[in-house]
PDB file of N, CA and C in Angstrom:
ATOM      1  N   MET A   1     -27.435  -0.748  20.834  1.00  0.00           N
ATOM      2  CA  MET A   1     -26.488  -1.579  21.521  1.00  0.00           C
ATOM      3  C   MET A   1     -26.692  -3.056  21.146  1.00  0.00           C
ATOM      4  N   LEU A   2     -27.918  -3.532  21.173  1.00  0.00           N
ATOM      5  CA  LEU A   2     -28.175  -4.921  20.783  1.00  0.00           C
ATOM      6  C   LEU A   2     -27.851  -5.163  19.316  1.00  0.00           C
ATOM      7  N   CYS A   3     -28.104  -4.153  18.501  1.00  0.00           N
ATOM      8  CA  CYS A   3     -27.803  -4.306  17.080  1.00  0.00           C
ATOM      9  C   CYS A   3     -26.314  -4.547  16.858  1.00  0.00           C
ATOM     10  N   SER A   4     -25.485  -3.888  17.625  1.00  0.00           N
ATOM     11  CA  SER A   4     -24.043  -4.088  17.464  1.00  0.00           C
ATOM     12  C   SER A   4     -23.613  -5.461  17.972  1.00  0.00           C
ATOM     13  N   VAL A   5     -24.324  -6.004  18.974  1.00  0.00           N
ATOM     14  CA  VAL A   5     -23.995  -7.342  19.480  1.00  0.00           C
ATOM     15  C   VAL A   5     -24.272  -8.393  18.408  1.00  0.00           C
ATOM     16  N   PHE A   6     -25.409  -8.255  17.726  1.00  0.00           N
ATOM     17  CA  PHE A   6     -25.778  -9.231  16.692  1.00  0.00           C
ATOM     18  C   PHE A   6     -25.279  -8.842  15.310  1.00  0.00           C
ATOM     19  N   ASN A   7     -24.550  -7.748  15.227  1.00  0.00           N
ATOM     20  CA  ASN A   7     -23.963  -7.285  13.974  1.00  0.00           C
ATOM     21  C   ASN A   7     -25.046  -7.012  12.919  1.00  0.00           C
ATOM     22  N   VAL A   8     -26.101  -6.297  13.364  1.00  0.00           N
ATOM     23  CA  VAL A   8     -27.214  -5.926  12.485  1.00  0.00           C
ATOM     24  C   VAL A   8     -27.302  -4.407  12.480  1.00  0.00           C
ATOM     25  N   HIS A   9     -27.498  -3.833  11.297  1.00  0.00           N
ATOM     26  CA  HIS A   9     -27.634  -2.386  11.202  1.00  0.00           C
ATOM     27  C   HIS A   9     -28.959  -1.944  11.817  1.00  0.00           C
ATOM     28  N   ARG A  10     -28.946  -0.760  12.418  1.00  0.00           N
ATOM     29  CA  ARG A  10     -30.162  -0.255  13.070  1.00  0.00           C
ATOM     30  C   ARG A  10     -31.293  -0.058  12.070  1.00  0.00           C
ATOM     31  N   SER A  11     -30.962   0.406  10.887  1.00  0.00           N
ATOM     32  CA  SER A  11     -32.010   0.631   9.882  1.00  0.00           C
ATOM     33  C   SER A  11     -32.643  -0.695   9.451  1.00  0.00           C
ATOM     34  N   SER A  12     -31.845  -1.750   9.361  1.00  0.00           N
ATOM     35  CA  SER A  12     -32.395  -3.067   9.010  1.00  0.00           C
ATOM     36  C   SER A  12     -33.341  -3.555  10.091  1.00  0.00           C
ATOM     37  N   TYR A  13     -32.966  -3.324  11.347  1.00  0.00           N
ATOM     38  CA  TYR A  13     -33.838  -3.724  12.453  1.00  0.00           C
ATOM     39  C   TYR A  13     -35.147  -2.931  12.421  1.00  0.00           C
ATOM     40  N   LYS A  14     -35.056  -1.635  12.132  1.00  0.00           N
ATOM     41  CA  LYS A  14     -36.265  -0.804  12.092  1.00  0.00           C
ATOM     42  C   LYS A  14     -37.199  -1.264  10.976  1.00  0.00           C
ATOM     43  N   TYR A  15     -36.659  -1.581   9.808  1.00  0.00           N
ATOM     44  CA  TYR A  15     -37.498  -2.092   8.715  1.00  0.00           C
ATOM     45  C   TYR A  15     -38.128  -3.430   9.101  1.00  0.00           C
ATOM     46  N   TRP A  16     -37.360  -4.259   9.774  1.00  0.00           N
ATOM     47  CA  TRP A  16     -37.877  -5.569  10.201  1.00  0.00           C
ATOM     48  C   TRP A  16     -38.990  -5.404  11.240  1.00  0.00           C
ATOM     49  N   ALA A  17     -38.824  -4.447  12.150  1.00  0.00           N
ATOM     50  CA  ALA A  17     -39.784  -4.260  13.233  1.00  0.00           C
ATOM     51  C   ALA A  17     -41.128  -3.740  12.733  1.00  0.00           C
ATOM     52  N   ILE A  18     -41.146  -2.934  11.670  1.00  0.00           N
ATOM     53  CA  ILE A  18     -42.404  -2.350  11.199  1.00  0.00           C
ATOM     54  C   ILE A  18     -42.988  -3.098   9.998  1.00  0.00           C
ATOM     55  N   ARG A  19     -42.414  -4.243   9.661  1.00  0.00           N
ATOM     56  CA  ARG A  19     -42.903  -4.968   8.485  1.00  0.00           C
ATOM     57  C   ARG A  19     -44.328  -5.476   8.728  1.00  0.00           C
ATOM     58  N   ASP A  20     -45.035  -5.750   7.655  1.00  0.00           N
ATOM     59  CA  ASP A  20     -46.402  -6.262   7.732  1.00  0.00           C
ATOM     60  C   ASP A  20     -46.347  -7.768   7.974  1.00  0.00           C
ATOM     61  N   THR A  21     -46.978  -8.232   9.046  1.00  0.00           N
ATOM     62  CA  THR A  21     -46.911  -9.653   9.394  1.00  0.00           C
ATOM     63  C   THR A  21     -48.165 -10.422   8.997  1.00  0.00           C
ATOM     64  N   THR A  22     -49.154  -9.742   8.425  1.00  0.00           N
ATOM     65  CA  THR A  22     -50.365 -10.456   8.006  1.00  0.00           C
ATOM     66  C   THR A  22     -50.072 -11.227   6.724  1.00  0.00           C
ATOM     67  N   PRO A  23     -50.579 -12.449   6.604  1.00  0.00           N
ATOM     68  CA  PRO A  23     -50.319 -13.222   5.386  1.00  0.00           C
ATOM     69  C   PRO A  23     -51.076 -12.643   4.190  1.00  0.00           C
ATOM     70  N   ALA A  24     -50.541 -12.879   3.024  1.00  0.00           N
ATOM     71  CA  ALA A  24     -51.163 -12.389   1.799  1.00  0.00           C
ATOM     72  C   ALA A  24     -52.493 -13.106   1.570  1.00  0.00           C
ATOM     73  N   PRO A  25     -53.494 -12.414   1.029  1.00  0.00           N
ATOM     74  CA  PRO A  25     -54.800 -13.048   0.798  1.00  0.00           C
ATOM     75  C   PRO A  25     -54.708 -14.259  -0.132  1.00  0.00           C
ATOM     76  N   GLU A  26     -53.833 -14.187  -1.123  1.00  0.00           N
ATOM     77  CA  GLU A  26     -53.677 -15.326  -2.045  1.00  0.00           C
ATOM     78  C   GLU A  26     -53.141 -16.548  -1.304  1.00  0.00           C
ATOM     79  N   GLN A  27     -52.226 -16.323  -0.366  1.00  0.00           N
ATOM     80  CA  GLN A  27     -51.672 -17.431   0.421  1.00  0.00           C
ATOM     81  C   GLN A  27     -52.748 -18.056   1.305  1.00  0.00           C
ATOM     82  N   VAL A  28     -53.611 -17.224   1.877  1.00  0.00           N
ATOM     83  CA  VAL A  28     -54.698 -17.725   2.726  1.00  0.00           C
ATOM     84  C   VAL A  28     -55.663 -18.566   1.899  1.00  0.00           C
ATOM     85  N   ARG A  29     -56.002 -18.088   0.683  1.00  0.00           N
ATOM     86  CA  ARG A  29     -56.898 -18.853  -0.206  1.00  0.00           C
ATOM     87  C   ARG A  29     -56.263 -20.180  -0.607  1.00  0.00           C
ATOM     88  N   LEU A  30     -54.965 -20.161  -0.886  1.00  0.00           N
ATOM     89  CA  LEU A  30     -54.268 -21.380  -1.288  1.00  0.00           C
ATOM     90  C   LEU A  30     -54.231 -22.395  -0.144  1.00  0.00           C
ATOM     91  N   GLU A  31     -53.982 -21.936   1.073  1.00  0.00           N
ATOM     92  CA  GLU A  31     -53.971 -22.846   2.219  1.00  0.00           C
ATOM     93  C   GLU A  31     -55.355 -23.441   2.461  1.00  0.00           C
ATOM     94  N   ALA A  32     -56.399 -22.630   2.295  1.00  0.00           N
ATOM     95  CA  ALA A  32     -57.769 -23.137   2.456  1.00  0.00           C
ATOM     96  C   ALA A  32     -58.087 -24.169   1.380  1.00  0.00           C
ATOM     97  N   GLU A  33     -57.608 -23.929   0.161  1.00  0.00           N
ATOM     98  CA  GLU A  33     -57.835 -24.880  -0.933  1.00  0.00           C
ATOM     99  C   GLU A  33     -57.129 -26.206  -0.662  1.00  0.00           C
ATOM    100  N   VAL A  34     -55.898 -26.139  -0.170  1.00  0.00           N
ATOM    101  CA  VAL A  34     -55.145 -27.362   0.137  1.00  0.00           C
ATOM    102  C   VAL A  34     -55.846 -28.149   1.241  1.00  0.00           C
ATOM    103  N   LYS A  35     -56.323 -27.455   2.279  1.00  0.00           N
ATOM    104  CA  LYS A  35     -57.059 -28.131   3.353  1.00  0.00           C
ATOM    105  C   LYS A  35     -58.324 -28.790   2.821  1.00  0.00           C
ATOM    106  N   ALA A  36     -59.039 -28.087   1.941  1.00  0.00           N
ATOM    107  CA  ALA A  36     -60.290 -28.619   1.397  1.00  0.00           C
ATOM    108  C   ALA A  36     -60.034 -29.845   0.529  1.00  0.00           C
ATOM    109  N   ILE A  37     -59.002 -29.811  -0.294  1.00  0.00           N
ATOM    110  CA  ILE A  37     -58.682 -30.956  -1.157  1.00  0.00           C
ATOM    111  C   ILE A  37     -58.288 -32.153  -0.307  1.00  0.00           C
ATOM    112  N   HIS A  38     -57.493 -31.917   0.723  1.00  0.00           N
ATOM    113  CA  HIS A  38     -57.058 -33.012   1.594  1.00  0.00           C
ATOM    114  C   HIS A  38     -58.250 -33.616   2.335  1.00  0.00           C
ATOM    115  N   ALA A  39     -59.154 -32.760   2.822  1.00  0.00           N
ATOM    116  CA  ALA A  39     -60.335 -33.252   3.536  1.00  0.00           C
ATOM    117  C   ALA A  39     -61.276 -33.991   2.589  1.00  0.00           C
ATOM    118  N   MET A  40     -61.406 -33.497   1.349  1.00  0.00           N
ATOM    119  CA  MET A  40     -62.298 -34.123   0.374  1.00  0.00           C
ATOM    120  C   MET A  40     -61.809 -35.527   0.002  1.00  0.00           C
ATOM    121  N   SER A  41     -60.501 -35.734   0.039  1.00  0.00           N
ATOM    122  CA  SER A  41     -59.956 -37.045  -0.316  1.00  0.00           C
ATOM    123  C   SER A  41     -59.992 -38.015   0.854  1.00  0.00           C
ATOM    124  N   GLY A  42     -60.436 -37.557   2.004  1.00  0.00           N
ATOM    125  CA  GLY A  42     -60.452 -38.418   3.174  1.00  0.00           C
ATOM    126  C   GLY A  42     -59.071 -38.607   3.776  1.00  0.00           C
ATOM    127  N   GLY A  43     -58.169 -37.686   3.491  1.00  0.00           N
ATOM    128  CA  GLY A  43     -56.823 -37.763   4.042  1.00  0.00           C
ATOM    129  C   GLY A  43     -55.855 -38.576   3.214  1.00  0.00           C
ATOM    130  N   SER A  44     -56.292 -39.056   2.049  1.00  0.00           N
ATOM    131  CA  SER A  44     -55.413 -39.918   1.263  1.00  0.00           C
ATOM    132  C   SER A  44     -54.642 -39.168   0.180  1.00  0.00           C
ATOM    133  N   ALA A  45     -54.945 -37.893  -0.044  1.00  0.00           N
ATOM    134  CA  ALA A  45     -54.269 -37.137  -1.095  1.00  0.00           C
ATOM    135  C   ALA A  45     -52.894 -36.695  -0.625  1.00  0.00           C
ATOM    136  N   GLY A  46     -51.897 -36.944  -1.456  1.00  0.00           N
ATOM    137  CA  GLY A  46     -50.545 -36.499  -1.172  1.00  0.00           C
ATOM    138  C   GLY A  46     -50.243 -35.214  -1.915  1.00  0.00           C
ATOM    139  N   ALA A  47     -48.980 -34.837  -1.944  1.00  0.00           N
ATOM    140  CA  ALA A  47     -48.583 -33.572  -2.558  1.00  0.00           C
ATOM    141  C   ALA A  47     -48.869 -33.555  -4.055  1.00  0.00           C
ATOM    142  N   ARG A  48     -48.649 -34.674  -4.735  1.00  0.00           N
ATOM    143  CA  ARG A  48     -48.888 -34.702  -6.186  1.00  0.00           C
ATOM    144  C   ARG A  48     -50.365 -34.569  -6.510  1.00  0.00           C
ATOM    145  N   THR A  49     -51.201 -35.279  -5.770  1.00  0.00           N
ATOM    146  CA  THR A  49     -52.641 -35.209  -6.013  1.00  0.00           C
ATOM    147  C   THR A  49     -53.172 -33.825  -5.670  1.00  0.00           C
ATOM    148  N   ILE A  50     -52.704 -33.266  -4.573  1.00  0.00           N
ATOM    149  CA  ILE A  50     -53.156 -31.927  -4.173  1.00  0.00           C
ATOM    150  C   ILE A  50     -52.738 -30.894  -5.205  1.00  0.00           C
ATOM    151  N   SER A  51     -51.498 -30.984  -5.703  1.00  0.00           N
ATOM    152  CA  SER A  51     -51.044 -30.000  -6.689  1.00  0.00           C
ATOM    153  C   SER A  51     -51.813 -30.134  -7.996  1.00  0.00           C
ATOM    154  N   ALA A  52     -52.100 -31.367  -8.419  1.00  0.00           N
ATOM    155  CA  ALA A  52     -52.852 -31.558  -9.663  1.00  0.00           C
ATOM    156  C   ALA A  52     -54.279 -31.038  -9.525  1.00  0.00           C
ATOM    157  N   THR A  53     -54.918 -31.326  -8.404  1.00  0.00           N
ATOM    158  CA  THR A  53     -56.292 -30.878  -8.196  1.00  0.00           C
ATOM    159  C   THR A  53     -56.362 -29.361  -8.060  1.00  0.00           C
ATOM    160  N   ALA A  54     -55.423 -28.777  -7.336  1.00  0.00           N
ATOM    161  CA  ALA A  54     -55.410 -27.318  -7.172  1.00  0.00           C
ATOM    162  C   ALA A  54     -55.145 -26.624  -8.504  1.00  0.00           C
ATOM    163  N   THR A  55     -54.281 -27.197  -9.329  1.00  0.00           N
ATOM    164  CA  THR A  55     -54.013 -26.623 -10.645  1.00  0.00           C
ATOM    165  C   THR A  55     -55.258 -26.685 -11.516  1.00  0.00           C
ATOM    166  N   ASN A  56     -56.004 -27.795 -11.429  1.00  0.00           N
ATOM    167  CA  ASN A  56     -57.259 -27.903 -12.181  1.00  0.00           C
ATOM    168  C   ASN A  56     -58.303 -26.909 -11.675  1.00  0.00           C
ATOM    169  N   ASN A  57     -58.226 -26.536 -10.406  1.00  0.00           N
ATOM    170  CA  ASN A  57     -59.169 -25.573  -9.832  1.00  0.00           C
ATOM    171  C   ASN A  57     -58.740 -24.123 -10.049  1.00  0.00           C
ATOM    172  N   GLY A  58     -57.605 -23.908 -10.713  1.00  0.00           N
ATOM    173  CA  GLY A  58     -57.188 -22.551 -11.051  1.00  0.00           C
ATOM    174  C   GLY A  58     -56.084 -21.967 -10.189  1.00  0.00           C
ATOM    175  N   PHE A  59     -55.490 -22.752  -9.328  1.00  0.00           N
ATOM    176  CA  PHE A  59     -54.378 -22.285  -8.496  1.00  0.00           C
ATOM    177  C   PHE A  59     -53.077 -22.812  -9.085  1.00  0.00           C
ATOM    178  N   GLU A  60     -52.050 -21.960  -9.126  1.00  0.00           N
ATOM    179  CA  GLU A  60     -50.741 -22.416  -9.581  1.00  0.00           C
ATOM    180  C   GLU A  60     -50.019 -23.020  -8.387  1.00  0.00           C
ATOM    181  N   LEU A  61     -49.837 -24.340  -8.418  1.00  0.00           N
ATOM    182  CA  LEU A  61     -49.246 -25.018  -7.270  1.00  0.00           C
ATOM    183  C   LEU A  61     -48.430 -26.204  -7.759  1.00  0.00           C
ATOM    184  N   SER A  62     -47.132 -26.189  -7.463  1.00  0.00           N
ATOM    185  CA  SER A  62     -46.280 -27.328  -7.809  1.00  0.00           C
ATOM    186  C   SER A  62     -46.348 -28.349  -6.687  1.00  0.00           C
ATOM    187  N   ARG A  63     -45.868 -29.545  -6.963  1.00  0.00           N
ATOM    188  CA  ARG A  63     -45.923 -30.581  -5.925  1.00  0.00           C
ATOM    189  C   ARG A  63     -44.966 -30.273  -4.778  1.00  0.00           C
ATOM    190  N   TYR A  64     -43.885 -29.552  -5.063  1.00  0.00           N
ATOM    191  CA  TYR A  64     -42.939 -29.182  -4.016  1.00  0.00           C
ATOM    192  C   TYR A  64     -43.566 -28.151  -3.074  1.00  0.00           C
ATOM    193  N   ARG A  65     -44.257 -27.194  -3.668  1.00  0.00           N
ATOM    194  CA  ARG A  65     -44.927 -26.178  -2.854  1.00  0.00           C
ATOM    195  C   ARG A  65     -46.089 -26.800  -2.085  1.00  0.00           C
ATOM    196  N   ALA A  66     -46.777 -27.762  -2.704  1.00  0.00           N
ATOM    197  CA  ALA A  66     -47.859 -28.468  -2.009  1.00  0.00           C
ATOM    198  C   ALA A  66     -47.309 -29.243  -0.819  1.00  0.00           C
ATOM    199  N   ALA A  67     -46.136 -29.856  -0.994  1.00  0.00           N
ATOM    200  CA  ALA A  67     -45.524 -30.597   0.111  1.00  0.00           C
ATOM    201  C   ALA A  67     -45.164 -29.656   1.260  1.00  0.00           C
ATOM    202  N   LYS A  68     -44.644 -28.472   0.937  1.00  0.00           N
ATOM    203  CA  LYS A  68     -44.311 -27.501   1.985  1.00  0.00           C
ATOM    204  C   LYS A  68     -45.565 -27.017   2.708  1.00  0.00           C
ATOM    205  N   LEU A  69     -46.646 -26.812   1.947  1.00  0.00           N
ATOM    206  CA  LEU A  69     -47.895 -26.392   2.581  1.00  0.00           C
ATOM    207  C   LEU A  69     -48.461 -27.496   3.466  1.00  0.00           C
ATOM    208  N   MET A  70     -48.310 -28.748   3.034  1.00  0.00           N
ATOM    209  CA  MET A  70     -48.788 -29.866   3.855  1.00  0.00           C
ATOM    210  C   MET A  70     -48.030 -29.922   5.179  1.00  0.00           C
ATOM    211  N   VAL A  71     -46.727 -29.669   5.144  1.00  0.00           N
ATOM    212  CA  VAL A  71     -45.938 -29.656   6.380  1.00  0.00           C
ATOM    213  C   VAL A  71     -46.379 -28.491   7.261  1.00  0.00           C
ATOM    214  N   LYS A  72     -46.579 -27.320   6.646  1.00  0.00           N
ATOM    215  CA  LYS A  72     -46.981 -26.135   7.407  1.00  0.00           C
ATOM    216  C   LYS A  72     -48.348 -26.331   8.057  1.00  0.00           C
ATOM    217  N   LEU A  73     -49.279 -26.958   7.324  1.00  0.00           N
ATOM    218  CA  LEU A  73     -50.639 -27.159   7.831  1.00  0.00           C
ATOM    219  C   LEU A  73     -50.785 -28.449   8.633  1.00  0.00           C
ATOM    220  N   LYS A  74     -49.685 -29.187   8.763  1.00  0.00           N
ATOM    221  CA  LYS A  74     -49.670 -30.458   9.506  1.00  0.00           C
ATOM    222  C   LYS A  74     -50.663 -31.461   8.926  1.00  0.00           C
ATOM    223  N   LEU A  75     -50.648 -31.590   7.600  1.00  0.00           N
ATOM    224  CA  LEU A  75     -51.486 -32.567   6.911  1.00  0.00           C
ATOM    225  C   LEU A  75     -50.616 -33.751   6.528  1.00  0.00           C
ATOM    226  N   GLU A  76     -51.098 -34.944   6.801  1.00  0.00           N
ATOM    227  CA  GLU A  76     -50.365 -36.152   6.432  1.00  0.00           C
ATOM    228  C   GLU A  76     -51.231 -36.988   5.514  1.00  0.00           C
ATOM    229  N   SER A  77     -50.601 -37.571   4.534  1.00  0.00           N
ATOM    230  CA  SER A  77     -51.307 -38.444   3.612  1.00  0.00           C
ATOM    231  C   SER A  77     -51.241 -39.869   4.133  1.00  0.00           C
ATOM    232  N   TYR A  78     -52.389 -40.507   4.192  1.00  0.00           N
ATOM    233  CA  TYR A  78     -52.420 -41.915   4.592  1.00  0.00           C
ATOM    234  C   TYR A  78     -53.450 -42.622   3.738  1.00  0.00           C
ATOM    235  N   GLN A  79     -53.165 -43.871   3.427  1.00  0.00           N
ATOM    236  CA  GLN A  79     -54.069 -44.664   2.605  1.00  0.00           C
ATOM    237  C   GLN A  79     -54.980 -45.464   3.519  1.00  0.00           C
ATOM    238  N   VAL A  80     -56.269 -45.432   3.224  1.00  0.00           N
ATOM    239  CA  VAL A  80     -57.240 -46.163   4.025  1.00  0.00           C
ATOM    240  C   VAL A  80     -57.013 -47.654   3.796  1.00  0.00           C
ATOM    241  N   PRO A  81     -56.863 -48.444   4.864  1.00  0.00           N
ATOM    242  CA  PRO A  81     -56.603 -49.873   4.676  1.00  0.00           C
ATOM    243  C   PRO A  81     -57.804 -50.582   4.059  1.00  0.00           C
ATOM    244  N   GLN A  82     -57.502 -51.592   3.270  1.00  0.00           N
ATOM    245  CA  GLN A  82     -58.554 -52.385   2.649  1.00  0.00           C
ATOM    246  C   GLN A  82     -59.228 -53.256   3.694  1.00  0.00           C
ATOM    247  N   HIS A  83     -60.431 -53.708   3.390  1.00  0.00           N
ATOM    248  CA  HIS A  83     -61.181 -54.558   4.310  1.00  0.00           C
ATOM    249  C   HIS A  83     -60.483 -55.902   4.462  1.00  0.00           C
ATOM    250  N   GLN A  84     -60.318 -56.342   5.685  1.00  0.00           N
ATOM    251  CA  GLN A  84     -59.691 -57.631   5.954  1.00  0.00           C
ATOM    252  C   GLN A  84     -60.763 -58.610   6.418  1.00  0.00           C
ATOM    253  N   TYR A  85     -60.865 -59.728   5.725  1.00  0.00           N
ATOM    254  CA  TYR A  85     -61.805 -60.762   6.138  1.00  0.00           C
ATOM    255  C   TYR A  85     -61.202 -61.574   7.275  1.00  0.00           C
ATOM    256  N   LYS A  86     -62.059 -62.066   8.148  1.00  0.00           N
ATOM    257  CA  LYS A  86     -61.578 -62.910   9.232  1.00  0.00           C
ATOM    258  C   LYS A  86     -61.138 -64.246   8.661  1.00  0.00           C
ATOM    259  N   ARG A  87     -60.158 -64.839   9.320  1.00  0.00           N
ATOM    260  CA  ARG A  87     -59.675 -66.143   8.865  1.00  0.00           C
ATOM    261  C   ARG A  87     -60.760 -67.177   9.059  1.00  0.00           C
ATOM    262  N   GLY A  88     -60.838 -68.104   8.117  1.00  0.00           N
ATOM    263  CA  GLY A  88     -61.830 -69.171   8.215  1.00  0.00           C
ATOM    264  C   GLY A  88     -61.498 -70.131   9.336  1.00  0.00           C
ATOM    265  N   GLY A  89     -62.516 -70.807   9.815  1.00  0.00           N
ATOM    266  CA  GLY A  89     -62.320 -71.755  10.903  1.00  0.00           C
ATOM    267  C   GLY A  89     -62.219 -73.174  10.359  1.00  0.00           C
ATOM    268  N   ASN A  90     -62.929 -74.078  10.981  1.00  0.00           N
ATOM    269  CA  ASN A  90     -62.909 -75.483  10.572  1.00  0.00           C
ATOM    270  C   ASN A  90     -63.919 -75.692   9.452  1.00  0.00           C
ATOM    271  N   GLU A  91     -63.416 -75.929   8.277  1.00  0.00           N
ATOM    272  CA  GLU A  91     -64.300 -76.196   7.158  1.00  0.00           C
ATOM    273  C   GLU A  91     -64.761 -77.646   7.221  1.00  0.00           C
ATOM    274  N   HIS A  92     -65.957 -77.891   6.725  1.00  0.00           N
ATOM    275  CA  HIS A  92     -66.499 -79.250   6.695  1.00  0.00           C
ATOM    276  C   HIS A  92     -65.971 -79.931   5.441  1.00  0.00           C
ATOM    277  N   LEU A  93     -65.057 -80.843   5.646  1.00  0.00           N
ATOM    278  CA  LEU A  93     -64.411 -81.492   4.512  1.00  0.00           C
ATOM    279  C   LEU A  93     -65.192 -82.701   4.018  1.00  0.00           C
ATOM    280  N   GLU A  94     -66.092 -83.219   4.833  1.00  0.00           N
ATOM    281  CA  GLU A  94     -66.848 -84.403   4.453  1.00  0.00           C
ATOM    282  C   GLU A  94     -68.047 -83.968   3.611  1.00  0.00           C
ATOM    283  N   ILE A  95     -68.161 -84.514   2.420  1.00  0.00           N
ATOM    284  CA  ILE A  95     -69.254 -84.170   1.520  1.00  0.00           C
ATOM    285  C   ILE A  95     -70.443 -85.076   1.831  1.00  0.00           C
ATOM    286  N   PRO A  96     -71.638 -84.506   2.069  1.00  0.00           N
ATOM    287  CA  PRO A  96     -72.792 -85.352   2.369  1.00  0.00           C
ATOM    288  C   PRO A  96     -73.168 -86.229   1.168  1.00  0.00           C
ATOM    289  N   ILE A  97     -73.538 -87.440   1.477  1.00  0.00           N
ATOM    290  CA  ILE A  97     -73.995 -88.368   0.435  1.00  0.00           C
ATOM    291  C   ILE A  97     -75.488 -88.144   0.237  1.00  0.00           C
ATOM    292  N   LYS A  98     -76.069 -88.797  -0.766  1.00  0.00           N
ATOM    293  CA  LYS A  98     -77.432 -88.532  -1.203  1.00  0.00           C
ATOM    294  C   LYS A  98     -78.449 -88.552  -0.058  1.00  0.00           C
ATOM    295  N   ASN A  99     -78.449 -89.523   0.814  1.00  0.00           N
ATOM    296  CA  ASN A  99     -79.465 -89.637   1.852  1.00  0.00           C
ATOM    297  C   ASN A  99     -79.000 -89.094   3.203  1.00  0.00           C
ATOM    298  N   ASP A 100     -77.918 -88.329   3.243  1.00  0.00           N
ATOM    299  CA  ASP A 100     -77.437 -87.769   4.500  1.00  0.00           C
ATOM    300  C   ASP A 100     -77.934 -86.330   4.647  1.00  0.00           C
ATOM    301  N   ILE A 101     -78.118 -85.929   5.882  1.00  0.00           N
ATOM    302  CA  ILE A 101     -78.582 -84.578   6.179  1.00  0.00           C
ATOM    303  C   ILE A 101     -77.506 -83.892   7.023  1.00  0.00           C
ATOM    304  N   TYR A 102     -77.234 -82.658   6.685  1.00  0.00           N
ATOM    305  CA  TYR A 102     -76.280 -81.895   7.486  1.00  0.00           C
ATOM    306  C   TYR A 102     -77.056 -80.885   8.319  1.00  0.00           C
ATOM    307  N   MET A 103     -76.905 -80.966   9.632  1.00  0.00           N
ATOM    308  CA  MET A 103     -77.530 -80.009  10.546  1.00  0.00           C
ATOM    309  C   MET A 103     -76.388 -79.186  11.152  1.00  0.00           C
ATOM    310  N   PRO A 104     -76.483 -77.861  11.133  1.00  0.00           N
ATOM    311  CA  PRO A 104     -75.376 -77.035  11.623  1.00  0.00           C
ATOM    312  C   PRO A 104     -74.971 -77.331  13.067  1.00  0.00           C
ATOM    313  N   ASN A 105     -75.927 -77.587  13.940  1.00  0.00           N
ATOM    314  CA  ASN A 105     -75.592 -77.826  15.346  1.00  0.00           C
ATOM    315  C   ASN A 105     -75.219 -79.277  15.613  1.00  0.00           C
ATOM    316  N   ALA A 106     -75.790 -80.208  14.860  1.00  0.00           N
ATOM    317  CA  ALA A 106     -75.580 -81.634  15.132  1.00  0.00           C
ATOM    318  C   ALA A 106     -74.520 -82.245  14.240  1.00  0.00           C
ATOM    319  N   GLY A 107     -74.212 -81.628  13.145  1.00  0.00           N
ATOM    320  CA  GLY A 107     -73.225 -82.182  12.230  1.00  0.00           C
ATOM    321  C   GLY A 107     -73.893 -83.023  11.150  1.00  0.00           C
ATOM    322  N   LEU A 108     -73.191 -84.036  10.663  1.00  0.00           N
ATOM    323  CA  LEU A 108     -73.686 -84.877   9.570  1.00  0.00           C
ATOM    324  C   LEU A 108     -74.462 -86.053  10.149  1.00  0.00           C
ATOM    325  N   ILE A 109     -75.715 -86.201   9.738  1.00  0.00           N
ATOM    326  CA  ILE A 109     -76.566 -87.304  10.196  1.00  0.00           C
ATOM    327  C   ILE A 109     -76.728 -88.268   9.036  1.00  0.00           C
ATOM    328  N   LYS A 110     -76.291 -89.519   9.232  1.00  0.00           N
ATOM    329  CA  LYS A 110     -76.388 -90.532   8.178  1.00  0.00           C
ATOM    330  C   LYS A 110     -77.713 -91.257   8.327  1.00  0.00           C
ATOM    331  N   LEU A 111     -78.505 -91.250   7.288  1.00  0.00           N
ATOM    332  CA  LEU A 111     -79.816 -91.888   7.317  1.00  0.00           C
ATOM    333  C   LEU A 111     -79.760 -93.329   6.833  1.00  0.00           C
ATOM    334  N   SER A 112     -78.767 -93.720   6.114  1.00  0.00           N
ATOM    335  CA  SER A 112     -78.742 -95.087   5.600  1.00  0.00           C
ATOM    336  C   SER A 112     -77.829 -95.990   6.369  1.00  0.00           C
TER     337      SER A 112
END
């Protein structure tokens, strides 16, 4: 009765119901490899880098398939930001003369 509502043949439903739902072993190995490559890069590897590295490791993987696996595994590529130096403060623009002493806490002391 439900099959007729959705316009699906009963035999098609029966084949669908008894199908094997376990993932293929090759797919499991490929997903583990993609996770390992992404983790090894510190999260900075994208689809192109993952596909190139996986191909070098013996897996056939295009960048499009790598991108789909990244979406499936919820992996995002991000670049680690470079170190940012703090902005400088008040620079000492006055150059000490020969007999002057500069003390960090007291400033410039003129001896002459």
